[in-house]
DNA sequence: TTGAAAGCGCTAACAT
DNA sequence: ATGTTAGCGCTTTCAA
């Protein structure tokens, strides 16, 4: 069949038997030499190494994986790689994977459960040894308890799944963002949250509520809005806040994208940030620092989160038992130009 | 060895022989039934399907790949996944890959040739059937002519390599961006380009020069600056342009990030965009539309580029011979708020 | 220290 | 239409 022919490796690619023949030993010895087994003479090892050099031999991963029953590959399930925040998580995950001797496959789900299922099946085919899940949703395929040890969630907790998660303390983050505003002297503070079905959104809101409470400030329901983690949500909800008889003087946004949208709405209304209204974002995406004004935000260290999650997964696959519930990575408040004391 | 044990599949995972036994046929028949071969009775096919359903059987990809001598995996070599533009290319590539029955592995090089070599070796191990290269640099490992048919470059041409490339017409893009400025009435137009070692940068400059020439405008060397595709380059070079005795009234930037940096420098100098100076970017990254002012830019359709590149690669791997040199994807000028007619 | 041989799970030629 | 069988290229007992 033509496809098989064309995908077949180049004719001359050497196999382990070739190396064995050239070095004048058996394949078993070549395999041992390559694996660095101590039970091989220095001289034999050298002869094998020479044959490998001469031929440019590289072990065949398929054969090796079939024999070893491990692919040394991890699949990262991500809702949208084009999201810079997800991409940064992926970056950290890839780094940690390479360090642990794994390669990473990406599975973009585009929020489509069917695509997630397709990718999840990779775990069953043996093509990947484990999966990192960014969406907060566990594909049906992976619900078998036996698969649990092969999964780790990042950023978003997968509720009632028993899958460990690597995340920041979203509630504390929301609290700190709001405290910052309160510390600046704001008393009428709004909140625009992201998607409600996530676990991060209610936690950030809770932190906001905590900070208000500890400062003796009333929580005014009309100042709390939700939508999605997007620029349009920021624009729309901020416009709604601005239309209030008594608009807030500061708003804690559930993401930097929401914050950017909110700032646009404020500018469109002829007002200034932070002069008229202060804005705090969340995530500290790449563009947060470049925006006008530069965003004050909670830094959610995407790369470290990805890194830590992959390390945890690699450990679990290696049979080490680490933290059952997952790990919490520190966040930090980054104060830039979008917040200031209220006027007057 | 403990790692082998822990990575081993769950005890109960069925193999094809199990299905054969349950369905009361041979493995060959199961294989045929699963492959949809016409030489299987409808009744047999049904029995096999039932056994598969009952057991939750999934074929083992390692065994299949070893036998077929194809991994159905593609590695995408990318300098930096966290770069939103690269991420968008990756997104398109992943979509096309899935459509063609491939899975995609990411290889982040972080601009490090050693890491690129490591990833490139994947092709030799048989773990991947082909590679998409985003960096413009060909790892030594891949220089063998026999590997050529397994490679496709995206965005950046790999000079003198014979590797087909999927890109836009950068020169035409630069020309159109500059013509737009000229059409607005600007006569003193600067250019801040990205990295000079790339092929895109000189091409975009050439387009700029073309447009100037066709309008009878002199090319003033002091108005042309280079750096990297980054915000700092935009800020620094724009500041230098502003310090000129007679600064330009418009600047064509080699990327949106450069444009954003340039706008910051202009604002810092107490001037306005587009009132005092017009700015055109390049790429149309996600944040281009959200910036203040929204960027006029050349849209380089990252996702389509990735998509087209992966399609081309899949075709080549399938033995189809398509365009030897690669394919050119259309760009477009997006006019937003960062450009206007010059004052006075 | 090294070699012979079994077998990982599958597909496909060959035989029936 | 179905079964038997030979590998794909490797690692790892088991023997020597």
XYZ file of C-alpha atoms (C1' of nucleotides) in Angstrom:
720
model
C 0.000 0.000 0.000
C 1.405 3.313 -1.045
C 1.112 5.090 2.239
C 2.964 2.388 4.056
C 5.729 2.533 1.537
C 6.103 6.255 1.699
C 6.076 6.440 5.450
C 8.569 3.598 5.734
C 11.983 4.589 7.010
C 14.783 5.213 4.567
C 16.236 2.007 3.277
C 19.608 2.321 4.919
C 18.546 2.912 8.476
C 20.603 0.572 10.660
C 19.007 -1.671 13.267
C 20.490 -3.134 16.346
C 21.400 -6.331 14.500
C 23.568 -4.263 12.163
C 25.444 -2.806 15.080
C 25.840 -6.272 16.550
C 27.282 -7.611 13.316
C 29.682 -4.690 12.879
C 30.865 -4.820 16.459
C 31.120 -8.577 16.323
C 28.819 -9.181 19.270
C 25.203 -10.235 19.822
C 22.233 -7.897 19.903
C 21.844 -8.623 23.571
C 25.280 -7.219 24.214
C 24.576 -4.172 22.099
C 21.411 -3.575 24.039
C 23.278 -3.866 27.322
C 26.097 -1.647 26.158
C 23.649 1.007 25.030
C 21.773 0.800 28.309
C 25.020 1.309 30.189
C 24.857 -2.046 31.886
C 27.902 -2.711 34.113
C 28.071 -6.250 32.799
C 29.854 -5.256 29.592
C 33.612 -5.080 29.061
C 35.005 -1.639 28.509
C 36.456 -2.885 25.281
C 33.152 -4.296 24.037
C 31.390 -1.123 24.974
C 33.887 0.806 22.927
C 33.445 -1.405 19.887
C 29.676 -0.951 20.073
C 30.036 2.787 20.497
C 32.253 2.903 17.432
C 29.735 0.989 15.338
C 27.000 3.328 16.522
C 29.069 6.345 15.585
C 29.952 4.976 12.185
C 26.433 4.077 11.236
C 24.559 6.885 12.953
C 22.411 4.274 14.652
C 19.546 5.381 16.859
C 17.318 2.935 18.745
C 13.854 2.459 17.415
C 11.419 3.903 19.887
C 8.463 1.876 18.718
C 10.188 -1.418 19.292
C 11.579 -0.241 22.571
C 8.220 1.004 23.766
C 6.440 -2.156 22.758
C 8.928 -4.250 24.649
C 9.031 -1.990 27.708
C 5.329 -1.294 27.741
C 5.893 2.394 28.117
C 5.784 5.163 25.564
C 7.659 7.844 27.508
C 5.097 10.262 26.176
C 2.655 12.499 28.010
C -0.417 14.069 26.505
C -1.417 17.539 27.621
C -5.108 18.169 27.158
C -5.643 21.871 26.668
C -8.839 23.773 25.839
C -7.039 26.265 23.627
C -3.331 26.421 22.936
C -3.729 29.827 21.349
C -4.609 31.166 24.791
C -1.307 32.664 25.928
C -1.890 31.520 29.451
C -2.398 27.925 28.418
C 0.601 28.174 26.130
C 2.749 29.246 29.049
C 1.569 26.287 31.099
C 2.421 24.062 28.176
C 5.872 25.585 27.986
C 6.618 24.763 31.613
C 5.173 21.297 31.191
C 7.325 20.601 28.156
C 10.458 21.657 29.980
C 9.753 19.409 32.929
C 8.802 16.536 30.636
C 12.040 16.667 28.712
C 13.931 16.775 31.986
C 12.126 13.629 33.089
C 12.722 11.833 29.815
C 9.240 12.262 28.394
C 7.985 13.860 25.241
C 4.792 15.834 25.166
C 1.881 15.527 22.829
C -0.698 18.250 22.659
C -4.369 17.615 22.537
C -6.356 20.728 21.775
C -9.961 20.209 22.750
C -11.386 23.563 21.683
C -13.823 22.976 24.510
C -15.339 20.069 22.587
C -15.912 16.988 24.772
C -15.823 14.709 21.730
C -12.346 15.877 20.817
C -11.312 15.470 24.429
C -12.539 11.871 24.366
C -10.591 11.192 21.200
C -7.418 12.449 22.741
C -8.076 10.698 26.003
C -8.202 7.394 24.202
C -4.494 7.808 23.586
C -3.950 6.718 27.114
C -5.747 3.451 26.402
C -3.835 2.750 23.220
C -0.625 2.889 25.151
C 0.629 5.760 23.031
C 1.014 7.929 26.099
C 1.831 7.026 29.667
C -0.003 9.834 31.351
C -2.020 13.002 30.848
C -2.020 16.543 32.108
C -5.469 18.113 32.063
C -5.944 21.844 31.763
C -9.639 22.141 31.171
C -11.102 21.174 34.481
C -13.152 18.498 32.740
C -12.417 14.787 32.915
C -13.243 12.836 29.757
C -15.470 9.797 30.362
C -12.767 7.576 28.967
C -10.527 8.430 31.879
C -12.922 7.795 34.719
C -11.633 4.293 35.416
C -9.958 4.340 38.842
C -6.983 2.433 37.446
C -6.187 5.434 35.262
C -6.166 7.849 38.158
C -2.490 7.539 38.860
C -1.746 8.586 35.299
C -3.537 11.917 35.541
C -2.775 15.317 36.974
C -4.883 18.444 36.602
C -3.425 21.947 36.297
C -4.955 25.336 37.100
C -8.454 23.972 37.346
C -9.499 21.357 39.825
C -11.500 18.425 38.460
C -14.297 18.128 40.954
C -14.936 14.858 42.753
C -12.452 13.045 40.587
C -9.652 12.274 42.981
C -7.229 13.626 40.371
C -4.495 15.712 42.035
C -4.338 19.314 40.950
C -1.546 21.843 40.712
C -2.876 25.334 41.188
C -2.545 28.559 43.094
C -4.706 29.532 46.048
C -7.354 31.394 44.091
C -9.236 32.533 47.153
C -6.136 34.030 48.735
C -5.328 35.648 45.396
C -8.731 37.267 45.185
C -8.397 38.400 48.774
C -5.022 39.974 48.200
C -6.135 41.760 45.047
C -9.096 43.225 46.897
C -7.056 44.111 49.970
C -4.719 46.063 47.734
C -7.644 48.135 46.535
C -8.916 48.605 50.069
C -5.445 49.596 51.215
C -5.422 52.275 48.555
C -8.526 53.754 50.162
C -11.264 52.355 47.936
C -14.541 51.565 49.671
C -16.815 50.867 46.747
C -15.217 47.969 44.947
C -16.751 45.901 42.165
C -15.923 42.466 40.868
C -16.166 41.046 37.352
C -15.629 37.310 37.423
C -14.977 34.806 34.646
C -16.848 31.620 33.872
C -18.975 30.407 36.717
C -18.704 26.694 35.960
C -15.008 26.786 36.861
C -13.807 26.347 40.406
C -11.449 29.326 40.151
C -14.189 31.880 39.616
C -16.138 31.270 42.850
C -12.894 31.029 44.803
C -11.679 34.380 43.572
C -15.029 35.863 44.365
C -14.858 34.369 47.841
C -11.488 36.019 48.370
C -13.029 39.324 47.287
C -15.865 38.817 49.735
C -13.414 37.905 52.522
C -11.411 41.081 52.037
C -14.532 43.203 52.012
C -15.776 41.549 55.190
C -12.520 41.907 57.087
C -12.508 45.602 56.222
C -16.076 45.963 57.395
C -17.275 46.794 53.895
C -20.685 45.647 52.695
C -20.876 43.244 49.779
C -23.162 44.862 47.250
C -24.602 42.284 44.860
C -25.079 44.821 42.091
C -21.326 45.358 41.989
C -20.645 41.691 41.265
C -20.832 40.489 37.667
C -19.873 37.367 35.765
C -19.284 36.310 32.195
C -16.396 34.470 30.574
C -12.660 34.986 30.813
C -12.658 37.354 27.858
C -12.243 40.940 26.746
C -15.910 41.327 25.719
C -17.046 40.265 29.166
C -14.857 42.976 30.664
C -16.219 45.598 28.323
C -19.867 44.666 28.757
C -19.877 44.194 32.488
C -17.844 47.314 33.112
C -20.270 49.301 31.010
C -23.056 47.933 33.180
C -21.171 48.927 36.321
C -20.581 52.398 34.923
C -24.301 52.757 34.271
C -25.048 52.298 37.962
C -26.269 55.347 39.899
C -23.171 55.028 42.005
C -20.430 53.163 40.106
C -17.508 51.542 41.920
C -14.205 53.409 42.193
C -12.282 50.191 41.739
C -12.891 46.783 40.192
C -11.207 43.455 40.798
C -11.353 41.476 37.539
C -11.180 37.695 37.308
C -8.600 37.772 34.547
C -6.334 40.171 32.713
C -8.462 39.865 29.637
C -11.503 40.946 31.571
C -9.406 43.799 32.981
C -8.380 44.917 29.505
C -11.985 44.864 28.393
C -13.003 46.835 31.472
C -10.343 49.451 30.816
C -11.573 49.856 27.260
C -15.093 50.464 28.523
C -13.816 53.017 31.007
C -11.860 54.877 28.344
C -14.837 54.762 26.027
C -16.878 56.394 28.739
C -14.366 59.236 28.746
C -12.870 58.244 32.075
C -9.315 57.353 33.012
C -7.552 54.433 34.646
C -6.453 54.674 37.391
C -7.442 58.308 37.914
C -11.167 57.700 37.890
C -11.323 53.962 38.418
C -8.714 51.448 39.532
C -8.538 48.011 37.928
C -6.854 44.824 39.144
C -6.499 41.848 36.852
C -5.605 38.218 37.402
C -3.052 35.915 35.733
C -0.371 38.387 34.666
C -0.394 37.376 31.040
C 2.425 38.543 28.828
C 0.566 41.616 27.677
C -0.423 42.789 31.133
C 2.825 44.710 31.481
C 2.595 46.175 27.998
C -0.918 47.500 28.259
C -1.773 51.143 28.733
C -1.870 51.506 31.655
C 0.239 48.522 32.688
C -1.974 46.181 34.665
C -1.830 45.666 38.388
C -2.574 41.971 38.653
C -2.204 38.702 40.516
C 0.623 36.777 38.961
C -0.405 33.193 38.404
C 2.907 31.631 37.380
C 1.749 29.620 34.391
C 5.100 28.206 33.516
C 5.844 27.043 37.051
C 2.374 25.561 37.301
C 2.998 23.531 34.153
C 6.410 22.569 35.395
C 5.208 21.469 38.812
C 2.298 19.553 37.344
C 4.500 17.623 34.950
C 6.962 16.845 37.715
C 4.174 15.534 39.879
C 2.883 13.399 37.034
C 6.328 12.005 36.258
C 6.756 11.116 39.925
C 3.417 9.373 40.043
C 4.225 7.395 36.926
C 7.515 6.405 38.503
C 5.571 4.934 41.382
C 6.636 7.574 43.879
C 3.746 8.740 45.917
C 3.739 12.434 46.400
C 0.926 14.695 47.606
C -2.402 12.962 46.989
C -4.403 16.143 46.588
C -1.879 17.988 44.495
C 0.290 20.989 45.106
C -0.276 24.683 45.603
C 2.084 27.067 43.862
C 2.580 30.600 45.232
C 1.051 33.557 43.455
C 2.017 37.185 43.889
C 0.501 40.612 43.568
C 2.159 42.724 40.902
C 1.472 46.395 41.378
C 1.629 48.417 38.190
C -0.146 51.428 36.808
C -3.823 50.469 36.735
C -4.462 51.088 40.424
C -4.214 54.227 42.549
C -5.934 55.888 45.467
C -9.451 57.120 44.729
C -9.874 60.773 43.857
C -10.892 63.218 46.498
C 12.699 -2.677 37.688
C 10.307 -0.486 39.539
C 9.722 2.132 36.893
C 8.825 -0.501 34.347
C 6.358 -1.986 36.739
C 4.658 1.243 37.544
C 4.350 2.371 33.962
C 3.006 -0.993 32.883
C -0.611 -0.987 31.767
C -3.338 -2.025 34.136
C -3.479 -5.755 34.534
C -6.785 -6.322 32.826
C -6.208 -4.500 29.588
C -7.423 -6.783 26.801
C -5.306 -7.587 23.753
C -6.373 -8.618 20.344
C -6.034 -12.278 21.229
C -8.633 -11.786 23.944
C -11.054 -10.356 21.448
C -10.315 -13.238 19.096
C -11.027 -15.778 21.800
C -14.235 -14.109 22.918
C -15.507 -13.678 19.380
C -14.452 -17.199 18.513
C -12.266 -16.192 15.583
C -8.564 -15.730 14.897
C -6.604 -12.575 15.568
C -6.193 -12.074 11.849
C -9.940 -11.876 11.488
C -10.194 -9.441 14.356
C -7.547 -7.293 12.770
C -9.387 -7.348 9.464
C -12.736 -6.648 11.076
C -11.282 -3.695 12.934
C -9.635 -2.384 9.800
C -12.941 -2.551 7.995
C -11.752 -5.089 5.484
C -14.516 -6.158 3.061
C -13.402 -9.766 3.392
C -15.223 -10.304 6.662
C -18.773 -11.560 7.096
C -21.216 -9.101 8.476
C -21.969 -11.573 11.216
C -18.317 -12.018 12.158
C -17.792 -8.309 12.169
C -20.688 -7.972 14.555
C -19.306 -10.593 16.918
C -15.958 -8.843 16.964
C -17.589 -5.490 17.545
C -19.531 -6.949 20.452
C -16.392 -8.335 22.041
C -14.689 -4.982 21.620
C -17.611 -3.230 23.263
C -17.757 -5.655 26.139
C -14.097 -5.487 26.945
C -13.400 -1.876 26.107
C -10.617 -3.043 23.851
C -8.443 -0.471 22.090
C -5.622 -1.419 19.733
C -2.133 -0.979 21.034
C -0.508 1.805 19.104
C 3.016 0.716 19.857
C 2.523 -2.712 18.384
C 0.650 -1.305 15.441
C 3.311 1.298 14.776
C 6.123 -1.190 15.033
C 4.432 -3.464 12.581
C 3.413 -0.713 10.177
C 6.639 1.188 10.496
C 4.823 4.427 11.024
C 4.099 6.339 14.179
C 1.317 8.595 12.887
C 2.936 11.349 14.891
C 4.365 14.659 13.767
C 6.768 16.782 15.762
C 6.430 20.540 15.567
C 9.676 22.288 16.340
C 8.881 25.714 17.752
C 11.236 28.337 19.182
C 8.799 29.416 21.855
C 5.302 28.088 22.393
C 4.529 30.909 24.772
C 4.733 33.281 21.826
C 1.054 33.736 20.946
C 1.848 33.795 17.273
C 3.644 30.453 17.409
C 0.859 29.070 19.544
C -1.666 30.006 16.881
C 0.392 28.249 14.220
C 0.514 25.220 16.465
C -3.245 25.353 16.869
C -3.811 25.228 13.121
C -1.229 22.504 12.745
C -2.849 20.379 15.401
C -6.248 20.679 13.760
C -4.937 19.611 10.389
C -2.924 16.804 11.947
C -5.911 15.308 13.696
C -7.865 15.549 10.469
C -5.128 13.606 8.693
C -4.898 10.987 11.417
C -1.743 12.245 13.045
C -0.968 13.347 16.556
C 1.340 16.241 17.247
C 4.276 16.391 19.560
C 5.727 19.719 20.519
C 9.409 20.390 20.645
C 10.181 23.706 22.239
C 13.693 24.753 21.328
C 13.900 28.031 23.253
C 16.271 29.038 20.482
C 18.795 26.487 21.714
C 20.303 24.439 18.853
C 21.162 21.609 21.239
C 17.543 21.222 22.240
C 16.554 21.368 18.603
C 18.969 18.525 17.845
C 17.535 16.452 20.655
C 14.048 16.864 19.334
C 15.133 16.296 15.771
C 16.491 12.918 16.710
C 12.892 11.854 17.245
C 12.618 11.528 13.521
C 15.466 9.036 13.488
C 14.065 6.959 16.317
C 10.924 6.438 14.333
C 8.838 8.064 17.030
C 7.582 10.635 14.560
C 6.974 10.416 10.843
C 7.646 14.021 9.989
C 8.430 17.446 11.356
C 7.141 20.970 11.007
C 9.820 23.581 11.598
C 8.951 27.045 12.836
C 12.312 28.468 13.651
C 13.904 28.934 10.282
C 16.838 26.802 11.398
C 17.448 23.233 10.294
C 19.042 20.973 12.904
C 22.172 19.165 11.668
C 20.471 15.873 12.334
C 17.948 16.578 9.616
C 20.266 17.550 6.833
C 20.280 14.089 5.230
C 18.529 14.391 1.854
C 16.479 11.288 2.605
C 14.786 13.176 5.410
C 13.788 16.064 3.219
C 10.423 14.673 2.284
C 9.525 14.469 5.954
C 10.027 18.163 6.621
C 8.043 21.321 6.035
C 8.932 24.803 7.257
C 6.350 27.360 8.347
C 6.555 31.156 8.466
C 10.304 31.234 8.057
C 12.089 29.832 5.063
C 15.051 27.570 5.769
C 17.662 28.902 3.400
C 19.332 26.599 0.878
C 17.736 23.548 2.438
C 15.285 22.469 -0.200
C 12.654 22.201 2.528
C 9.289 23.521 1.312
C 7.926 26.454 3.237
C 4.432 27.688 3.965
C 4.434 31.431 4.413
C 2.893 34.705 3.336
C 4.433 37.068 0.816
C 6.334 39.225 3.288
C 7.545 41.660 0.702
C 4.051 42.302 -0.613
C 2.868 42.663 2.978
C 5.500 45.276 3.725
C 4.616 47.057 0.518
C 0.917 47.141 1.315
C 1.477 48.374 4.855
C 3.636 51.207 3.565
C 1.285 52.035 0.708
C -1.500 52.410 3.253
C 0.565 55.039 5.060
C 1.421 56.798 1.810
C -2.233 56.734 0.794
C -3.072 58.492 4.038
C -0.766 61.322 2.999
C 2.380 60.487 4.912
C 5.639 61.358 3.197
C 8.152 60.822 5.941
C 7.779 57.201 6.902
C 10.067 55.184 9.142
C 10.569 51.474 9.513
C 11.473 49.419 12.587
C 12.282 45.867 11.553
C 12.689 42.705 13.595
C 15.600 40.297 13.649
C 17.876 40.673 10.685
C 18.978 37.024 10.502
C 15.450 36.014 9.503
C 14.300 36.044 5.905
C 11.077 37.845 6.776
C 12.752 41.005 8.033
C 14.646 41.935 4.854
C 11.597 41.036 2.759
C 9.336 43.323 4.724
C 11.908 46.049 4.471
C 12.110 45.480 0.729
C 8.344 45.919 0.462
C 8.663 49.176 2.395
C 11.396 50.331 0.028
C 9.302 49.317 -3.004
C 6.324 51.363 -1.843
C 8.487 54.384 -1.164
C 10.090 54.097 -4.590
C 6.826 53.733 -6.478
C 5.550 56.870 -4.735
C 8.701 58.758 -5.622
C 9.688 59.061 -1.968
C 13.334 58.937 -0.951
C 14.493 56.131 1.290
C 16.177 57.774 4.236
C 18.550 55.364 5.979
C 18.227 57.154 9.309
C 14.537 56.264 9.376
C 15.226 52.548 9.137
C 16.023 50.659 12.324
C 16.299 47.020 13.363
C 16.284 44.978 16.530
C 14.327 41.911 17.518
C 10.630 41.093 17.253
C 9.935 42.513 20.697
C 8.327 45.328 22.642
C 11.670 46.713 23.888
C 12.944 47.013 20.333
C 9.869 49.047 19.461
C 10.322 51.326 22.436
C 14.034 51.884 21.950
C 14.025 52.377 18.215
C 10.987 54.621 18.304
C 12.663 56.762 20.941
C 15.655 57.062 18.620
C 13.390 58.047 15.747
C 11.684 60.630 17.943
C 15.071 62.109 18.816
C 15.768 62.862 15.173
C 15.732 66.536 14.100
C 12.867 65.655 11.839
C 11.027 62.558 13.097
C 8.789 60.501 10.807
C 5.034 61.079 10.864
C 4.382 57.359 10.420
C 6.236 54.124 11.103
C 5.816 50.680 9.621
C 6.809 48.145 12.287
C 8.011 44.618 11.562
C 5.683 43.077 14.141
C 2.806 44.001 16.408
C 5.049 43.721 19.418
C 7.415 46.255 17.928
C 4.384 48.422 17.189
C 3.189 48.209 20.773
C 6.633 49.173 22.012
C 6.726 52.061 19.567
C 3.349 53.321 20.725
C 4.530 53.252 24.313
C 7.547 55.374 23.393
C 5.332 57.827 21.567
C 2.977 58.150 24.518
C 5.910 58.547 26.866
C 7.108 61.419 24.725
C 3.768 63.078 25.308
C 2.550 62.470 21.774
C -0.502 60.636 20.487
C -1.195 57.774 18.113
C -2.457 58.264 15.465
C -2.831 62.049 15.890
C 0.880 62.812 15.928
C 2.311 59.617 14.517
C 0.706 56.687 12.707
C 1.839 53.133 13.405
C 1.341 49.964 11.368
C 2.180 46.587 12.834
C 2.588 43.123 11.359
C 1.087 39.733 12.294
C -2.217 40.737 13.824
C -1.686 38.959 17.092
C -4.620 38.470 19.374
C -3.929 41.615 21.338
C -3.578 43.862 18.319
C -7.308 44.538 18.312
C -7.423 45.090 22.063
C -4.640 47.609 22.281
C -5.155 51.309 22.762
C -5.334 52.369 20.037
C -6.297 49.188 18.200
C -3.485 48.352 15.805
C -3.623 48.739 12.067
C -1.634 45.744 10.937
C -0.891 43.121 8.316
C -2.777 40.007 9.218
C -0.537 36.984 8.936
C -3.038 34.156 9.388
C -1.099 32.021 11.846
C -3.691 29.347 12.196
C -4.133 28.897 8.450
C -0.386 28.838 8.008
C -0.105 26.025 10.518
C -3.019 24.263 8.935
C -1.664 24.526 5.406
C 1.790 23.447 6.493
C 0.519 20.352 8.226
C -1.640 19.463 5.247
C 1.341 19.797 2.957
C 3.425 17.616 5.249
C 0.733 14.959 5.492
C 0.476 14.918 1.713
C 4.190 14.539 1.315
C 4.260 11.700 3.801
C 1.467 10.047 1.890
C 3.681 10.103 -1.167
C 1.646 12.733 -2.990
C 3.867 15.293 -4.530
C 2.558 18.749 -4.112
C 4.339 22.064 -4.570
C 8.081 21.507 -4.249
C 8.857 24.996 -3.000
C 5.966 25.260 -0.636
C 2.828 27.364 -0.584
C 2.031 31.022 -0.138
C -0.946 31.910 2.028
C -2.715 35.258 1.552
C -2.255 38.039 4.077
C -4.459 41.081 4.481
C -4.232 44.629 5.701
C -6.420 45.309 8.731
C -7.097 48.961 9.207
C -7.834 49.951 12.787
C -7.144 52.942 14.960
C -3.389 53.392 14.942
C -3.187 55.068 11.559
C -4.622 58.339 10.258
C -3.742 61.156 7.934
C -0.874 63.358 9.107
C -1.692 66.605 10.864
C -1.624 69.818 8.967
C 30.868 -11.260 30.352
C 28.288 -12.831 26.539
C 24.802 -15.334 23.542
C 20.310 -17.669 22.310
C 15.780 -17.182 22.328
C 11.303 -15.698 23.802
C 7.954 -12.370 23.322
C 5.845 -7.293 23.658
C 0.824 -6.847 20.253
C -0.036 -6.226 15.999
C -0.638 -6.772 10.419
C -0.320 -9.098 6.164
C 1.236 -12.645 3.133
C 0.144 -17.090 2.280
C -2.628 -21.011 2.636
C -7.005 -23.067 2.966
C -14.153 -15.771 4.478
C -11.014 -17.281 7.754
C -6.729 -19.238 9.939
C -1.578 -19.893 10.430
C 2.463 -17.801 10.722
C 6.276 -14.725 10.165
C 8.103 -10.939 11.488
C 8.436 -5.356 12.941
C 13.169 -4.105 16.537
C 13.911 -4.260 20.812
C 14.946 -6.029 26.079
C 15.591 -9.565 29.198
C 15.479 -13.954 31.218
C 18.068 -18.116 31.163
C 22.245 -20.688 29.892
C 26.860 -21.052 29.098
